[in-house]
Amino acid sequence: MIETFRERYGETAAIRVFRAPGRVNLIGEHTDYNMGFVLPIALELACFVASADSPDGHLRVYSEEKHESREWPVADIARLRPSGDWSDYVIGVAQELIRANYRVAAKLLLIRSTVPEGSGLSSSAALEVSSALALLAGQKIEAVRLAQLCQGAEVRFVGLPVGIMDQYVSVMGRKNAALRIDCRSLESEAVELPQGIEIVAVNTMVKHALAQSAYKERTEECAAAADAIRRLEPAVQSLHDVSISLLEAAAPSMPNVIARRARHVVTENERVELFVKAARRTDVERMGQLLAESHTSLQHDYEVSCAELDFLVDTAAGMDGVLGARMTGGGFGGCTVNLLRAGLRERFQRVISEAYQERFGITPQVFDCRPSEGAGEVKNLERIPPGAALSQQT
Ligand code: ADP
Ligand code: MG
């Protein structure tokens, strides 16, 4: 990566490389923007940004995955408007940093990512957080603050009303654990996963056009549900504060579809808590059941699944040694997350790939989801994956 950097930008002063991981969410889907609970793990799949000072006052960015470069005079950054492409993630972050009084100097940046794009493993947060670290270039920042600024870039500049889960776990992921995050207090705790299991993501390789509009629609539906419940119980700030019994009492006062959206969120928050407890007593069967229940809720109450995700989940559920599976991420395509008994990964991959290929004519990617640590500067350059022919995708 250092060589590629020099080929592109010439001999420069010290080159530093920053890494920020993608993530897979085990359980707690569509709860983050409702101030609820989530349980993601940071992945080995990550975005790497190499950076050095720019000699001519321009910020230059090249993405190896996009094969595209962009540049701007650094003095213009604070005034730029979104251009509707990938560079918005970088500029959005730069603007948030400037607004928060960090110094953003002219830099040369080279982006290399192994997080598949648009697959629900959060290539966007990996790009935001690694870019932020490169632009900060060592300026001190508190971890939660860094996550908030990166989320702010996606909400205010890219224009997606995302919650804080992706950025939070990309910054703060733990090597051998999942992270239970309370998206209201922004506190988190590591949750160690039992021995004898493996987590595997399977990529449908599709992303239906509905994904973005439906995401916004769901955030509005959840806000409408919270408004309706507040008329009954004024202390309710978000669906975080709603119990199943309160929801049942309030349900007649709202349209059926709004009540079902709220039911997903309220029961999903409960499932996160149950999953954490099951993990702590190493009850892997219960963990698997909760994944299955989460999928059913996302499929029927929240209505963000699709034929490809349902097929992968149903196929996995019928296999020996699969404890549970569900869609993960926003939905309408992207990945499923699967909990397997250890040692079954190869067989699982073969069987599910053949079945999916036969049904949809597409070979799905399968990813190992070993928990990795959160973002930081890369000191051991051997960690950086080779460019172009990405070898970790199986
Ligand atoms: P997800 O976060 O689930 O992967 P998103 O739609 O939120 O999907 O983010 C994907 C977008 O992030 C891409 O369309 C692109 O604009 C940007 N992106 C991600 N990785 C890269 C990369 N390596 N280079 C340039 N842009 C990237
Ligand atoms: Mg994203």
Short mmCIF file of C-alpha atoms and ligand atoms in Angstrom, two decimals:
data_model
loop_
_atom_site.label_atom_id
_atom_site.label_comp_id
_atom_site.label_asym_id
_atom_site.label_seq_id
_atom_site.Cartn_x
_atom_site.Cartn_y
_atom_site.Cartn_z
CA MET A 1 0.00 0.00 0.00
CA ILE A 2 2.92 2.30 0.76
CA GLU A 3 4.37 1.55 -2.69
CA THR A 4 1.03 2.22 -4.37
CA PHE A 5 0.82 5.45 -2.41
CA ARG A 6 4.24 6.58 -3.69
CA GLU A 7 3.39 5.61 -7.27
CA ARG A 8 0.31 7.79 -7.09
CA TYR A 9 1.56 10.75 -5.10
CA GLY A 10 5.35 10.63 -5.53
CA GLU A 11 7.87 10.75 -2.73
CA THR A 12 6.27 12.33 0.29
CA ALA A 13 7.01 12.86 3.92
CA ALA A 14 6.03 10.22 6.46
CA ILE A 15 3.13 8.01 5.41
CA ARG A 16 0.79 6.81 8.14
CA VAL A 17 -1.90 4.14 7.76
CA PHE A 18 -5.15 4.02 9.70
CA ARG A 19 -7.61 1.14 9.89
CA ALA A 20 -11.28 1.03 10.79
CA PRO A 21 -13.28 -2.22 10.74
CA GLY A 22 -16.65 -3.09 9.25
CA ARG A 23 -19.09 -4.84 11.54
CA VAL A 24 -21.73 -7.48 11.74
CA ASN A 25 -24.66 -6.96 14.05
CA LEU A 26 -25.53 -10.11 15.98
CA ILE A 27 -28.87 -8.85 17.25
CA GLY A 28 -30.66 -5.56 17.87
CA GLU A 29 -31.65 -4.55 14.33
CA HIS A 30 -33.24 -1.16 13.58
CA THR A 31 -33.06 -0.36 17.27
CA ASP A 32 -30.15 2.10 17.28
CA TYR A 33 -32.09 5.07 15.91
CA ASN A 34 -34.79 4.26 18.47
CA MET A 35 -32.23 4.74 21.26
CA GLY A 36 -32.32 1.01 21.98
CA PHE A 37 -29.80 -1.81 22.42
CA VAL A 38 -27.55 -3.40 19.79
CA LEU A 39 -24.91 -6.15 19.88
CA PRO A 40 -22.46 -5.82 16.98
CA ILE A 41 -18.94 -7.17 16.55
CA ALA A 42 -16.13 -5.42 14.68
CA LEU A 43 -14.72 -7.53 11.81
CA GLU A 44 -11.31 -8.30 10.37
CA LEU A 45 -12.74 -6.81 7.16
CA ALA A 46 -11.71 -3.18 7.33
CA CYS A 47 -11.01 0.06 5.50
CA PHE A 48 -7.38 1.21 5.43
CA VAL A 49 -6.44 4.81 4.69
CA ALA A 50 -2.82 5.72 3.98
CA SER A 51 -2.08 9.42 4.40
CA ALA A 52 0.65 12.02 4.19
CA ASP A 53 0.79 15.82 4.21
CA SER A 54 -0.08 17.38 0.87
CA PRO A 55 2.50 19.86 -0.40
CA ASP A 56 0.13 22.15 -2.32
CA GLY A 57 -2.82 22.95 -0.08
CA HIS A 58 -5.14 20.41 -1.73
CA LEU A 59 -6.91 17.47 -0.14
CA ARG A 60 -6.56 14.56 -2.56
CA VAL A 61 -8.35 11.24 -2.16
CA TYR A 62 -8.09 8.08 -4.23
CA SER A 63 -10.29 5.00 -3.72
CA GLU A 64 -8.80 1.77 -5.02
CA GLU A 65 -12.22 0.14 -5.03
CA LYS A 66 -13.79 2.97 -7.06
CA HIS A 67 -10.66 3.57 -9.19
CA GLU A 68 -11.42 7.25 -8.79
CA SER A 69 -9.73 10.31 -7.35
CA ARG A 70 -11.10 13.61 -6.07
CA GLU A 71 -9.42 16.81 -4.98
CA TRP A 72 -10.35 20.10 -3.36
CA PRO A 73 -8.44 23.15 -2.09
CA VAL A 74 -8.45 22.57 1.66
CA ALA A 75 -9.74 26.11 2.23
CA ASP A 76 -12.97 25.19 0.38
CA ILE A 77 -13.85 22.10 2.41
CA ALA A 78 -16.05 23.82 4.97
CA ARG A 79 -18.25 25.23 2.17
CA LEU A 80 -18.58 22.15 -0.07
CA ARG A 81 -22.03 20.74 -0.85
CA PRO A 82 -22.66 16.99 -1.19
CA SER A 83 -21.85 15.67 -4.66
CA GLY A 84 -23.88 12.47 -4.30
CA ASP A 85 -20.97 10.04 -4.58
CA TRP A 86 -18.52 8.20 -2.33
CA SER A 87 -16.42 11.29 -1.64
CA ASP A 88 -19.31 12.65 0.46
CA TYR A 89 -18.29 10.25 3.25
CA VAL A 90 -14.80 11.78 3.37
CA ILE A 91 -15.88 15.42 2.99
CA GLY A 92 -18.75 14.93 5.43
CA VAL A 93 -16.28 13.74 8.05
CA ALA A 94 -13.88 16.61 7.28
CA GLN A 95 -16.70 19.14 7.74
CA GLU A 96 -17.75 17.60 11.06
CA LEU A 97 -14.16 17.77 12.30
CA ILE A 98 -13.83 21.41 11.25
CA ARG A 99 -17.12 22.30 12.92
CA ALA A 100 -15.89 20.61 16.11
CA ASN A 101 -12.74 22.77 16.00
CA TYR A 102 -10.27 20.14 14.90
CA ARG A 103 -7.61 21.17 12.44
CA VAL A 104 -8.07 19.64 8.98
CA ALA A 105 -4.89 20.13 6.96
CA ALA A 106 -4.24 19.38 3.28
CA LYS A 107 -3.62 15.63 2.95
CA LEU A 108 -3.00 12.95 0.39
CA LEU A 109 -5.23 9.93 1.08
CA LEU A 110 -5.30 6.45 -0.40
CA ILE A 111 -8.29 4.24 0.45
CA ARG A 112 -8.21 0.43 0.38
CA SER A 113 -11.11 -1.53 1.85
CA THR A 114 -11.95 -5.20 2.23
CA VAL A 115 -15.46 -4.47 3.51
CA PRO A 116 -17.89 -5.34 0.70
CA GLU A 117 -19.89 -2.26 -0.25
CA GLY A 118 -23.58 -1.99 0.41
CA SER A 119 -23.79 -5.45 1.97
CA GLY A 120 -24.83 -4.50 5.46
CA LEU A 121 -21.33 -4.94 6.90
CA SER A 122 -20.91 -1.18 7.08
CA SER A 123 -18.30 -0.25 4.55
CA SER A 124 -19.57 3.31 5.05
CA ALA A 125 -18.70 3.54 8.75
CA ALA A 126 -15.34 1.87 8.08
CA LEU A 127 -14.62 4.57 5.48
CA GLU A 128 -15.81 7.40 7.74
CA VAL A 129 -13.85 6.34 10.79
CA SER A 130 -10.60 5.55 8.94
CA SER A 131 -10.84 8.86 7.05
CA ALA A 132 -11.49 10.72 10.29
CA LEU A 133 -8.38 9.20 11.90
CA ALA A 134 -6.29 10.08 8.85
CA LEU A 135 -7.53 13.67 8.88
CA LEU A 136 -7.08 13.99 12.64
CA ALA A 137 -3.50 12.79 12.18
CA GLY A 138 -2.98 12.19 15.85
CA GLN A 139 -5.09 15.03 17.32
CA LYS A 140 -6.65 13.73 20.51
CA ILE A 141 -10.33 12.83 20.41
CA GLU A 142 -12.55 10.88 22.75
CA ALA A 143 -13.83 7.60 21.28
CA VAL A 144 -17.57 8.29 21.60
CA ARG A 145 -17.05 11.78 20.18
CA LEU A 146 -15.27 10.32 17.16
CA ALA A 147 -18.17 7.94 16.55
CA GLN A 148 -20.67 10.80 16.90
CA LEU A 149 -18.84 13.01 14.39
CA CYS A 150 -18.71 10.15 11.86
CA GLN A 151 -22.41 9.45 12.38
CA GLY A 152 -23.03 13.19 11.96
CA ALA A 153 -21.25 13.09 8.60
CA GLU A 154 -23.61 10.38 7.36
CA VAL A 155 -26.74 12.06 8.75
CA ARG A 156 -25.98 15.67 7.87
CA PHE A 157 -23.84 15.42 4.74
CA VAL A 158 -24.63 12.09 3.07
CA GLY A 159 -28.23 12.56 4.16
CA LEU A 160 -29.13 9.19 5.75
CA PRO A 161 -30.80 9.24 9.19
CA VAL A 162 -28.59 6.45 10.57
CA GLY A 163 -28.17 5.53 14.23
CA ILE A 164 -24.79 5.37 15.92
CA MET A 165 -24.17 1.59 16.00
CA ASP A 166 -21.88 1.25 12.97
CA GLN A 167 -19.53 4.08 13.81
CA TYR A 168 -19.52 3.23 17.52
CA VAL A 169 -18.43 -0.39 17.06
CA SER A 170 -15.97 0.51 14.32
CA VAL A 171 -14.25 2.83 16.82
CA MET A 172 -14.62 0.67 19.91
CA GLY A 173 -14.84 -2.97 18.82
CA ARG A 174 -13.11 -5.63 20.95
CA LYS A 175 -10.92 -8.43 19.75
CA ASN A 176 -12.69 -11.38 21.34
CA ALA A 177 -16.08 -9.99 22.15
CA ALA A 178 -19.28 -8.45 20.93
CA LEU A 179 -20.18 -4.96 22.14
CA ARG A 180 -23.53 -4.34 23.81
CA ILE A 181 -24.28 -0.70 23.19
CA ASP A 182 -27.01 1.33 24.83
CA CYS A 183 -27.68 3.83 22.04
CA ARG A 184 -29.23 6.33 24.43
CA SER A 185 -26.64 6.53 27.19
CA LEU A 186 -23.89 5.69 24.65
CA GLU A 187 -22.39 3.34 27.20
CA SER A 188 -21.21 -0.08 26.15
CA GLU A 189 -19.86 -3.31 27.59
CA ALA A 190 -17.95 -6.19 26.06
CA VAL A 191 -19.85 -9.45 25.83
CA GLU A 192 -17.60 -12.46 25.41
CA LEU A 193 -18.97 -15.13 23.12
CA PRO A 194 -19.04 -18.77 24.22
CA GLN A 195 -16.40 -21.23 22.99
CA GLY A 196 -17.39 -23.76 20.37
CA ILE A 197 -19.28 -21.46 18.02
CA GLU A 198 -18.48 -19.60 14.83
CA ILE A 199 -20.18 -16.60 13.33
CA VAL A 200 -20.43 -16.47 9.57
CA ALA A 201 -22.00 -13.87 7.29
CA VAL A 202 -23.49 -14.80 3.93
CA ASN A 203 -23.92 -12.08 1.32
CA THR A 204 -27.05 -12.23 -0.87
CA MET A 205 -25.12 -10.09 -3.37
CA VAL A 206 -28.28 -8.04 -3.93
CA LYS A 207 -29.45 -4.69 -2.66
CA HIS A 208 -32.97 -3.79 -3.68
CA ALA A 209 -33.75 -0.21 -4.63
CA LEU A 210 -36.25 0.05 -1.77
CA ALA A 211 -33.50 -0.04 0.87
CA GLN A 212 -32.90 3.71 1.27
CA SER A 213 -36.47 4.99 1.05
CA ALA A 214 -37.71 2.23 3.37
CA TYR A 215 -35.03 3.10 5.95
CA LYS A 216 -36.28 6.70 6.12
CA GLU A 217 -39.87 5.50 6.19
CA ARG A 218 -39.16 3.20 9.15
CA THR A 219 -37.50 5.98 11.14
CA GLU A 220 -40.63 8.09 10.58
CA GLU A 221 -42.96 5.23 11.49
CA CYS A 222 -41.08 4.66 14.74
CA ALA A 223 -41.26 8.36 15.58
CA ALA A 224 -45.02 8.25 14.90
CA ALA A 225 -45.36 5.25 17.22
CA ALA A 226 -43.45 7.04 19.99
CA ASP A 227 -45.68 10.13 19.53
CA ALA A 228 -48.85 8.03 19.84
CA ILE A 229 -47.58 6.26 22.97
CA ARG A 230 -46.53 9.57 24.53
CA ARG A 231 -50.19 10.65 24.58
CA LEU A 232 -50.76 7.78 27.00
CA GLU A 233 -47.47 8.01 28.88
CA PRO A 234 -45.86 11.47 28.62
CA ALA A 235 -42.47 10.31 29.96
CA VAL A 236 -41.79 8.26 26.82
CA GLN A 237 -38.96 9.83 24.82
CA SER A 238 -38.35 7.04 22.36
CA LEU A 239 -39.27 3.38 21.87
CA HIS A 240 -36.44 2.63 24.33
CA ASP A 241 -38.86 3.58 27.10
CA VAL A 242 -41.73 1.38 25.93
CA SER A 243 -42.55 -2.00 27.49
CA ILE A 244 -44.58 -4.67 25.73
CA SER A 245 -47.55 -4.02 28.03
CA LEU A 246 -47.46 -0.25 27.42
CA LEU A 247 -47.31 -0.89 23.68
CA GLU A 248 -50.31 -3.22 23.92
CA ALA A 249 -52.26 -0.56 25.79
CA ALA A 250 -51.40 2.09 23.20
CA ALA A 251 -51.73 -0.05 20.07
CA PRO A 252 -55.48 0.61 19.49
CA SER A 253 -54.71 4.33 19.17
CA MET A 254 -52.39 3.89 16.20
CA PRO A 255 -52.63 2.38 12.71
CA ASN A 256 -51.89 -1.33 12.67
CA VAL A 257 -48.74 -0.94 10.59
CA ILE A 258 -47.28 1.58 13.07
CA ALA A 259 -48.03 -0.75 15.98
CA ARG A 260 -46.25 -3.60 14.21
CA ARG A 261 -43.15 -1.46 13.58
CA ALA A 262 -43.08 -0.55 17.27
CA ARG A 263 -43.61 -4.18 18.28
CA HIS A 264 -40.50 -5.16 16.36
CA VAL A 265 -38.39 -2.52 18.09
CA VAL A 266 -39.73 -3.22 21.59
CA THR A 267 -39.36 -7.00 21.31
CA GLU A 268 -35.97 -6.67 19.61
CA ASN A 269 -34.62 -4.62 22.52
CA GLU A 270 -35.79 -7.41 24.81
CA ARG A 271 -34.11 -10.01 22.58
CA VAL A 272 -30.77 -8.21 22.87
CA GLU A 273 -30.96 -8.48 26.64
CA LEU A 274 -31.96 -12.16 26.49
CA PHE A 275 -29.17 -12.90 23.99
CA VAL A 276 -26.55 -11.29 26.22
CA LYS A 277 -27.77 -13.36 29.18
CA ALA A 278 -27.76 -16.54 27.08
CA ALA A 279 -24.20 -15.78 25.91
CA ARG A 280 -23.06 -15.30 29.52
CA ARG A 281 -24.40 -18.70 30.55
CA THR A 282 -23.07 -20.21 27.26
CA ASP A 283 -26.57 -21.27 26.22
CA VAL A 284 -25.83 -21.39 22.50
CA GLU A 285 -29.17 -22.99 21.59
CA ARG A 286 -31.06 -20.08 23.14
CA MET A 287 -28.79 -17.62 21.33
CA GLY A 288 -29.68 -19.31 18.05
CA GLN A 289 -33.41 -19.26 18.81
CA LEU A 290 -33.27 -15.55 19.50
CA LEU A 291 -31.64 -14.95 16.12
CA ALA A 292 -34.48 -16.85 14.46
CA GLU A 293 -37.09 -14.84 16.40
CA SER A 294 -35.37 -11.60 15.41
CA HIS A 295 -35.57 -12.59 11.74
CA THR A 296 -39.26 -13.43 11.95
CA SER A 297 -39.92 -10.05 13.55
CA LEU A 298 -37.92 -8.19 10.88
CA GLN A 299 -39.66 -10.18 8.16
CA HIS A 300 -43.28 -9.78 9.29
CA ASP A 301 -43.52 -6.84 11.71
CA TYR A 302 -40.80 -4.55 10.39
CA GLU A 303 -41.02 -5.78 6.77
CA VAL A 304 -37.42 -5.12 5.75
CA SER A 305 -36.45 -8.61 4.56
CA CYS A 306 -36.61 -9.94 1.00
CA ALA A 307 -36.85 -13.28 -0.83
CA GLU A 308 -33.06 -13.73 -0.98
CA LEU A 309 -32.55 -13.11 2.77
CA ASP A 310 -35.49 -15.33 3.72
CA PHE A 311 -34.14 -18.11 1.53
CA LEU A 312 -30.68 -17.97 3.12
CA VAL A 313 -32.16 -17.90 6.62
CA ASP A 314 -34.55 -20.79 5.94
CA THR A 315 -31.85 -22.86 4.26
CA ALA A 316 -29.45 -22.30 7.17
CA ALA A 317 -32.15 -23.13 9.72
CA GLY A 318 -32.62 -26.55 8.12
CA MET A 319 -28.94 -27.50 8.38
CA ASP A 320 -27.34 -29.62 11.10
CA GLY A 321 -25.10 -27.61 13.38
CA VAL A 322 -26.67 -24.26 12.55
CA LEU A 323 -27.90 -22.75 15.80
CA GLY A 324 -29.70 -19.81 14.23
CA ALA A 325 -29.64 -17.24 11.44
CA ARG A 326 -31.16 -13.90 10.59
CA MET A 327 -30.79 -10.96 8.25
CA THR A 328 -28.35 -8.34 9.50
CA GLY A 329 -28.03 -4.67 8.58
CA GLY A 330 -30.72 -2.47 7.09
CA GLY A 331 -32.36 -5.20 5.02
CA PHE A 332 -33.71 -5.57 1.44
CA GLY A 333 -30.54 -7.48 0.60
CA GLY A 334 -27.08 -7.49 2.12
CA CYS A 335 -26.02 -10.23 4.51
CA THR A 336 -27.38 -12.85 6.87
CA VAL A 337 -25.55 -13.63 10.11
CA ASN A 338 -25.33 -17.30 11.07
CA LEU A 339 -24.40 -18.93 14.36
CA LEU A 340 -22.72 -22.30 13.75
CA ARG A 341 -21.20 -24.95 15.93
CA ALA A 342 -17.43 -24.69 15.51
CA GLY A 343 -15.82 -26.69 12.72
CA LEU A 344 -18.80 -26.65 10.38
CA ARG A 345 -17.95 -23.60 8.37
CA GLU A 346 -16.66 -25.35 5.24
CA ARG A 347 -19.62 -27.66 4.93
CA PHE A 348 -21.99 -24.80 5.69
CA GLN A 349 -20.43 -22.67 2.98
CA ARG A 350 -20.62 -25.46 0.40
CA VAL A 351 -24.24 -26.38 1.09
CA ILE A 352 -25.59 -22.84 1.34
CA SER A 353 -23.69 -21.68 -1.74
CA GLU A 354 -25.02 -24.55 -3.85
CA ALA A 355 -28.58 -24.00 -2.68
CA TYR A 356 -28.44 -20.24 -3.31
CA GLN A 357 -26.79 -20.72 -6.68
CA GLU A 358 -29.50 -23.16 -7.70
CA ARG A 359 -32.34 -20.89 -6.55
CA PHE A 360 -31.07 -17.44 -7.63
CA GLY A 361 -28.20 -18.17 -10.03
CA ILE A 362 -25.76 -16.21 -7.85
CA THR A 363 -22.80 -17.45 -5.80
CA PRO A 364 -22.94 -15.78 -2.39
CA GLN A 365 -19.82 -14.55 -0.59
CA VAL A 366 -19.25 -16.12 2.83
CA PHE A 367 -17.29 -14.24 5.49
CA ASP A 368 -15.76 -15.37 8.76
CA CYS A 369 -16.85 -12.96 11.46
CA ARG A 370 -14.15 -13.25 14.10
CA PRO A 371 -14.38 -10.25 16.43
CA SER A 372 -11.53 -7.83 15.81
CA GLU A 373 -10.46 -4.71 17.63
CA GLY A 374 -11.71 -1.21 16.86
CA ALA A 375 -10.09 1.49 14.76
CA GLY A 376 -6.56 2.80 15.13
CA GLU A 377 -3.26 3.48 13.48
CA VAL A 378 -1.66 0.45 11.85
CA LYS A 379 1.80 -0.10 13.26
CA ASN A 380 2.39 -3.54 11.79
CA LEU A 381 2.20 -2.91 8.04
CA GLU A 382 1.91 -6.66 7.39
CA ARG A 383 -1.70 -6.36 8.50
CA ILE A 384 -2.58 -4.39 5.40
CA PRO A 385 -4.19 -6.63 2.78
CA PRO A 386 -2.87 -6.74 -0.76
CA GLY A 387 -4.58 -4.44 -3.26
CA ALA A 388 -6.56 -5.26 -6.41
CA ALA A 389 -6.92 -9.06 -6.06
CA LEU A 390 -8.58 -9.15 -2.66
CA SER A 391 -7.80 -12.56 -1.32
CA GLN A 392 -9.90 -12.75 1.84
CA GLN A 393 -13.21 -13.00 -0.01
CA THR A 394 -14.25 -16.59 -0.36
P1 ADP B 1 -22.75 -0.46 3.80
O1 ADP B 1 -22.34 0.54 4.81
O2 ADP B 1 -23.72 -1.46 4.31
O3 ADP B 1 -21.61 -1.13 3.12
P2 ADP B 1 -23.79 1.90 2.55
O4 ADP B 1 -24.74 2.10 1.42
O5 ADP B 1 -24.13 2.49 3.86
O6 ADP B 1 -23.55 0.32 2.66
O7 ADP B 1 -22.37 2.47 2.16
C1 ADP B 1 -21.77 2.13 0.93
C2 ADP B 1 -21.16 3.37 0.31
O8 ADP B 1 -19.97 3.75 1.02
C3 ADP B 1 -20.69 3.15 -1.12
O9 ADP B 1 -21.74 3.34 -2.04
C4 ADP B 1 -19.60 4.20 -1.26
O10 ADP B 1 -20.17 5.46 -1.55
C5 ADP B 1 -19.01 4.25 0.14
N1 ADP B 1 -17.82 3.39 0.21
C6 ADP B 1 -17.66 2.28 0.94
N2 ADP B 1 -16.41 1.74 0.78
C7 ADP B 1 -15.77 2.53 -0.10
C8 ADP B 1 -14.47 2.52 -0.70
N3 ADP B 1 -13.60 1.56 -0.45
N4 ADP B 1 -14.16 3.53 -1.55
C9 ADP B 1 -15.06 4.49 -1.83
N5 ADP B 1 -16.28 4.55 -1.31
C10 ADP B 1 -16.66 3.59 -0.45
MG MG B 2 -23.61 1.95 5.80
#
